[in-house]
């Protein structure tokens, strides 16, 4: 890896583990391209492309989007940024996707956020939002002044459909069945770096020093 200041990374973790938050801090601190599969799918859906139409159906059923659709979309994007550092967020999510990625583009490190399911459930299932402004409350950690209503407008708070307990259970179930096996895949390759904890603010400094050390060895 002589004289290359390049880091190809994946971030993994169950839904609600803080991947989005930690990804935004990583790309800020290390100047990497952030490729979020969820964001890319939402963009495709907005444009109504073939991938977008396929994605919309799967997502509305609470399922994963087909591997072929995902591989094609992400690998095309990765080709565009050959030779640059990147952080993949939300991809790969199945062993088939990981195999397709390995063939196309090896990665240097896989960061796994090992946040307990109990913490995730408490975080997501108690989350209420004010639809108009996007203000987010938590019934225990950040409750509104008056139960069930927004502090600023007094309008009712809603719970997002995918934050309801049955949806959260379904998402965690899919994660466990289809995505968790990937950890073993990357552990065997010696690429897995695991970070356990319940709070992003506490987990991130460890992730940062791990990546900083790798950056200097590939530099
Ligand atoms: P998280 O909380 O981890 O971000 P999410 O459910 O919000 O989880 P996104 O990454 O925002 O997930 O993606 C939204 C949806 O798009 C997923 O629920 C899934 O249906 C689909 N999706 C995203 N990435 C993939 C992928 N790599 N393979 C299959 N489907 C995917
Ligand atoms: Mg998301």
Short mmCIF file of C-alpha atoms and ligand atoms in Angstrom, two decimals:
data_model
loop_
_atom_site.label_atom_id
_atom_site.label_comp_id
_atom_site.label_asym_id
_atom_site.label_seq_id
_atom_site.Cartn_x
_atom_site.Cartn_y
_atom_site.Cartn_z
CA UNK A 1 0.00 0.00 0.00
CA UNK A 2 2.90 2.33 -0.67
CA UNK A 3 2.28 6.09 -0.66
CA UNK A 4 -1.46 6.02 -1.06
CA UNK A 5 -3.51 8.28 1.10
CA UNK A 6 -6.64 6.33 0.43
CA UNK A 7 -9.14 4.67 2.70
CA UNK A 8 -12.01 2.54 1.48
CA UNK A 9 -14.41 1.91 4.33
CA UNK A 10 -17.80 0.44 5.13
CA UNK A 11 -19.93 1.40 8.11
CA UNK A 12 -22.36 -1.17 9.47
CA UNK A 13 -24.78 -1.46 12.35
CA UNK A 14 -28.44 -2.21 12.98
CA UNK A 15 -31.12 0.32 11.93
CA UNK A 16 -31.16 3.13 14.48
CA UNK A 17 -27.57 2.48 15.59
CA UNK A 18 -26.45 5.97 14.63
CA UNK A 19 -24.78 5.09 11.31
CA UNK A 20 -25.99 8.30 9.70
CA UNK A 21 -24.69 10.49 12.52
CA UNK A 22 -21.32 8.79 12.78
CA UNK A 23 -20.93 8.71 8.98
CA UNK A 24 -21.40 12.47 8.83
CA UNK A 25 -18.64 12.94 11.42
CA UNK A 26 -16.28 10.55 9.61
CA UNK A 27 -16.64 12.24 6.23
CA UNK A 28 -16.21 15.63 7.90
CA UNK A 29 -12.97 14.58 9.64
CA UNK A 30 -11.43 12.47 6.88
CA UNK A 31 -12.71 14.09 3.67
CA UNK A 32 -14.13 10.92 2.18
CA UNK A 33 -16.99 10.55 -0.27
CA UNK A 34 -20.11 9.42 1.60
CA UNK A 35 -22.17 6.88 -0.34
CA UNK A 36 -25.44 6.24 1.46
CA UNK A 37 -27.52 3.56 -0.24
CA UNK A 38 -30.73 4.85 1.38
CA UNK A 39 -30.07 8.40 0.13
CA UNK A 40 -29.19 7.12 -3.34
CA UNK A 41 -32.39 5.04 -3.51
CA UNK A 42 -34.48 8.02 -2.40
CA UNK A 43 -32.87 10.09 -5.18
CA UNK A 44 -33.65 7.35 -7.76
CA UNK A 45 -37.23 7.17 -6.50
CA UNK A 46 -37.53 10.93 -6.84
CA UNK A 47 -36.38 10.69 -10.47
CA UNK A 48 -38.58 7.66 -11.16
CA UNK A 49 -35.76 5.58 -12.71
CA UNK A 50 -36.01 1.77 -13.12
CA UNK A 51 -34.04 1.28 -9.92
CA UNK A 52 -36.30 3.81 -8.21
CA UNK A 53 -39.49 1.99 -9.18
CA UNK A 54 -38.09 -1.38 -8.05
CA UNK A 55 -36.92 0.17 -4.78
CA UNK A 56 -40.22 1.84 -4.00
CA UNK A 57 -42.09 -1.46 -4.14
CA UNK A 58 -39.64 -3.32 -1.90
CA UNK A 59 -39.34 -0.48 0.59
CA UNK A 60 -43.10 -0.07 0.89
CA UNK A 61 -43.32 -3.77 1.76
CA UNK A 62 -40.61 -3.31 4.38
CA UNK A 63 -38.22 -5.54 2.44
CA UNK A 64 -34.71 -5.14 1.13
CA UNK A 65 -34.27 -4.00 -2.46
CA UNK A 66 -33.04 -6.80 -4.80
CA UNK A 67 -29.30 -7.46 -4.77
CA UNK A 68 -28.93 -6.92 -8.54
CA UNK A 69 -30.53 -3.49 -8.36
CA UNK A 70 -28.30 -2.49 -5.45
CA UNK A 71 -25.09 -3.88 -6.93
CA UNK A 72 -25.64 -2.15 -10.23
CA UNK A 73 -26.44 1.20 -8.63
CA UNK A 74 -23.60 1.23 -6.09
CA UNK A 75 -20.86 -0.31 -8.23
CA UNK A 76 -21.53 2.21 -11.01
CA UNK A 77 -21.14 5.02 -8.48
CA UNK A 78 -17.92 3.50 -7.09
CA UNK A 79 -16.40 3.36 -10.57
CA UNK A 80 -16.86 7.12 -10.78
CA UNK A 81 -14.74 7.70 -7.70
CA UNK A 82 -11.88 5.27 -8.37
CA UNK A 83 -8.75 6.35 -6.54
CA UNK A 84 -10.60 8.36 -3.90
CA UNK A 85 -11.42 7.55 -0.30
CA UNK A 86 -14.99 6.51 0.36
CA UNK A 87 -17.36 5.48 3.10
CA UNK A 88 -20.16 3.07 2.17
CA UNK A 89 -23.20 3.44 4.42
CA UNK A 90 -26.10 1.00 4.04
CA UNK A 91 -24.32 -1.20 1.47
CA UNK A 92 -23.55 -4.07 1.44
CA UNK A 93 -26.52 -5.43 3.39
CA UNK A 94 -26.43 -9.08 2.25
CA UNK A 95 -23.70 -11.64 1.66
CA UNK A 96 -24.41 -11.53 -2.10
CA UNK A 97 -23.82 -7.80 -2.10
CA UNK A 98 -20.59 -8.21 -0.15
CA UNK A 99 -19.34 -10.77 -2.68
CA UNK A 100 -20.18 -8.49 -5.60
CA UNK A 101 -18.38 -5.63 -3.89
CA UNK A 102 -15.27 -7.72 -3.17
CA UNK A 103 -14.98 -8.59 -6.86
CA UNK A 104 -15.39 -5.01 -8.00
CA UNK A 105 -13.55 -3.08 -5.34
CA UNK A 106 -11.81 -4.31 -2.18
CA UNK A 107 -12.24 -2.34 1.02
CA UNK A 108 -9.72 -1.65 3.78
CA UNK A 109 -11.89 -1.56 6.87
CA UNK A 110 -15.40 -2.32 8.09
CA UNK A 111 -16.59 -0.29 11.08
CA UNK A 112 -19.39 -2.04 12.98
CA UNK A 113 -21.49 -0.13 15.50
CA UNK A 114 -22.54 -2.76 18.02
CA UNK A 115 -25.47 -1.01 19.68
CA UNK A 116 -27.75 -3.30 21.72
CA UNK A 117 -31.22 -3.92 20.24
CA UNK A 118 -32.74 -2.86 23.56
CA UNK A 119 -31.18 0.60 23.23
CA UNK A 120 -32.35 0.87 19.64
CA UNK A 121 -35.91 -0.04 20.54
CA UNK A 122 -35.98 2.50 23.36
CA UNK A 123 -34.60 5.14 21.05
CA UNK A 124 -36.89 4.53 18.09
CA UNK A 125 -40.15 3.47 19.69
CA UNK A 126 -40.25 6.51 21.99
CA UNK A 127 -39.49 8.96 19.19
CA UNK A 128 -42.25 11.41 18.25
CA UNK A 129 -42.01 14.09 15.61
CA UNK A 130 -43.73 17.32 14.70
CA UNK A 131 -44.47 16.80 11.05
CA UNK A 132 -44.46 20.45 10.00
CA UNK A 133 -41.02 21.35 11.40
CA UNK A 134 -39.31 17.96 11.75
CA UNK A 135 -38.72 18.64 15.48
CA UNK A 136 -37.97 15.35 17.22
CA UNK A 137 -38.89 14.45 20.81
CA UNK A 138 -38.25 11.42 22.98
CA UNK A 139 -40.86 10.58 25.59
CA UNK A 140 -38.16 9.91 28.21
CA UNK A 141 -34.97 11.77 27.24
CA UNK A 142 -36.40 14.82 25.53
CA UNK A 143 -40.14 15.05 26.26
CA UNK A 144 -42.34 17.89 24.99
CA UNK A 145 -43.53 20.39 27.62
CA UNK A 146 -47.07 19.06 27.25
CA UNK A 147 -47.55 15.37 26.43
CA UNK A 148 -48.26 14.66 22.75
CA UNK A 149 -47.97 18.22 21.44
CA UNK A 150 -45.23 20.33 19.84
CA UNK A 151 -43.63 22.97 22.12
CA UNK A 152 -43.67 25.75 19.52
CA UNK A 153 -46.95 25.29 17.70
CA UNK A 154 -49.05 23.22 20.12
CA UNK A 155 -49.85 20.90 17.19
CA UNK A 156 -50.09 17.13 17.76
CA UNK A 157 -46.95 14.99 17.47
CA UNK A 158 -46.94 11.87 15.28
CA UNK A 159 -45.02 8.62 15.29
CA UNK A 160 -43.41 7.72 11.95
CA UNK A 161 -44.86 4.53 10.45
CA UNK A 162 -41.45 2.80 10.47
CA UNK A 163 -40.85 3.84 14.11
CA UNK A 164 -43.86 1.87 15.35
CA UNK A 165 -42.98 -1.22 17.37
CA UNK A 166 -44.03 -3.77 14.73
CA UNK A 167 -42.00 -2.01 12.02
CA UNK A 168 -38.97 -1.71 14.28
CA UNK A 169 -39.18 -5.43 15.05
CA UNK A 170 -39.40 -6.26 11.36
CA UNK A 171 -36.38 -4.08 10.49
CA UNK A 172 -34.29 -5.59 13.29
CA UNK A 173 -35.34 -9.06 12.18
CA UNK A 174 -34.23 -8.45 8.59
CA UNK A 175 -30.98 -7.02 9.89
CA UNK A 176 -30.34 -10.08 12.03
CA UNK A 177 -31.15 -12.60 9.29
CA UNK A 178 -29.65 -10.93 6.22
CA UNK A 179 -27.05 -8.40 7.34
CA UNK A 180 -25.48 -9.75 10.52
CA UNK A 181 -23.87 -12.70 8.66
CA UNK A 182 -21.70 -10.12 6.90
CA UNK A 183 -19.87 -9.44 10.12
CA UNK A 184 -18.43 -12.96 9.96
CA UNK A 185 -17.55 -12.46 6.29
CA UNK A 186 -15.45 -9.40 7.13
CA UNK A 187 -14.10 -10.83 10.38
CA UNK A 188 -12.61 -13.69 8.38
CA UNK A 189 -10.99 -11.20 6.04
CA UNK A 190 -9.47 -9.45 9.08
CA UNK A 191 -11.20 -6.18 8.21
CA UNK A 192 -13.79 -5.89 10.94
CA UNK A 193 -13.43 -3.20 13.62
CA UNK A 194 -16.17 -3.36 16.24
CA UNK A 195 -17.29 -0.51 18.48
CA UNK A 196 -19.72 -1.27 21.26
CA UNK A 197 -21.75 1.35 23.06
CA UNK A 198 -25.06 3.11 23.32
CA UNK A 199 -24.22 6.74 22.50
CA UNK A 200 -22.77 8.07 19.25
CA UNK A 201 -20.86 10.84 21.05
CA UNK A 202 -19.07 8.25 23.17
CA UNK A 203 -18.47 5.74 20.36
CA UNK A 204 -17.13 8.19 17.78
CA UNK A 205 -13.74 9.12 19.37
CA UNK A 206 -12.76 5.44 19.24
CA UNK A 207 -13.85 5.10 15.63
CA UNK A 208 -11.90 8.24 14.78
CA UNK A 209 -8.64 7.07 16.31
CA UNK A 210 -8.96 3.67 14.65
CA UNK A 211 -9.42 5.25 11.22
CA UNK A 212 -6.67 7.78 11.85
CA UNK A 213 -4.21 4.96 12.58
CA UNK A 214 -5.21 3.15 9.37
CA UNK A 215 -4.92 6.31 7.34
CA UNK A 216 -1.35 6.79 8.43
CA UNK A 217 -0.45 3.18 7.59
CA UNK A 218 -1.89 3.44 4.09
CA UNK A 219 -0.49 6.95 3.61
P1 LIG B 1 -30.99 2.86 8.93
O1 LIG B 1 -31.68 3.31 10.16
O2 LIG B 1 -29.95 1.81 9.14
O3 LIG B 1 -30.57 3.97 8.03
P2 LIG B 1 -33.18 2.53 7.21
O4 LIG B 1 -34.25 1.49 7.31
O5 LIG B 1 -33.48 3.95 7.43
O6 LIG B 1 -32.08 2.01 8.18
P3 LIG B 1 -31.87 3.25 4.71
O7 LIG B 1 -30.42 2.92 4.63
O8 LIG B 1 -32.25 4.67 4.86
O9 LIG B 1 -32.49 2.30 5.81
O10 LIG B 1 -32.58 2.60 3.43
C1 LIG B 1 -33.98 2.65 3.29
C2 LIG B 1 -34.46 1.37 2.67
O11 LIG B 1 -33.80 1.16 1.40
C3 LIG B 1 -34.14 0.10 3.46
O12 LIG B 1 -35.09 -0.17 4.43
C4 LIG B 1 -34.12 -0.96 2.35
O13 LIG B 1 -35.42 -1.36 2.00
C5 LIG B 1 -33.52 -0.22 1.18
N1 LIG B 1 -32.05 -0.43 1.10
C6 LIG B 1 -31.08 0.47 1.41
N2 LIG B 1 -29.85 -0.07 1.21
C7 LIG B 1 -30.07 -1.33 0.77
C8 LIG B 1 -29.22 -2.41 0.39
N3 LIG B 1 -27.87 -2.32 0.42
N4 LIG B 1 -29.80 -3.57 -0.01
C9 LIG B 1 -31.13 -3.70 -0.06
N5 LIG B 1 -31.99 -2.73 0.27
C10 LIG B 1 -31.48 -1.55 0.68
MG1 LIG B 2 -31.94 5.62 7.36
#
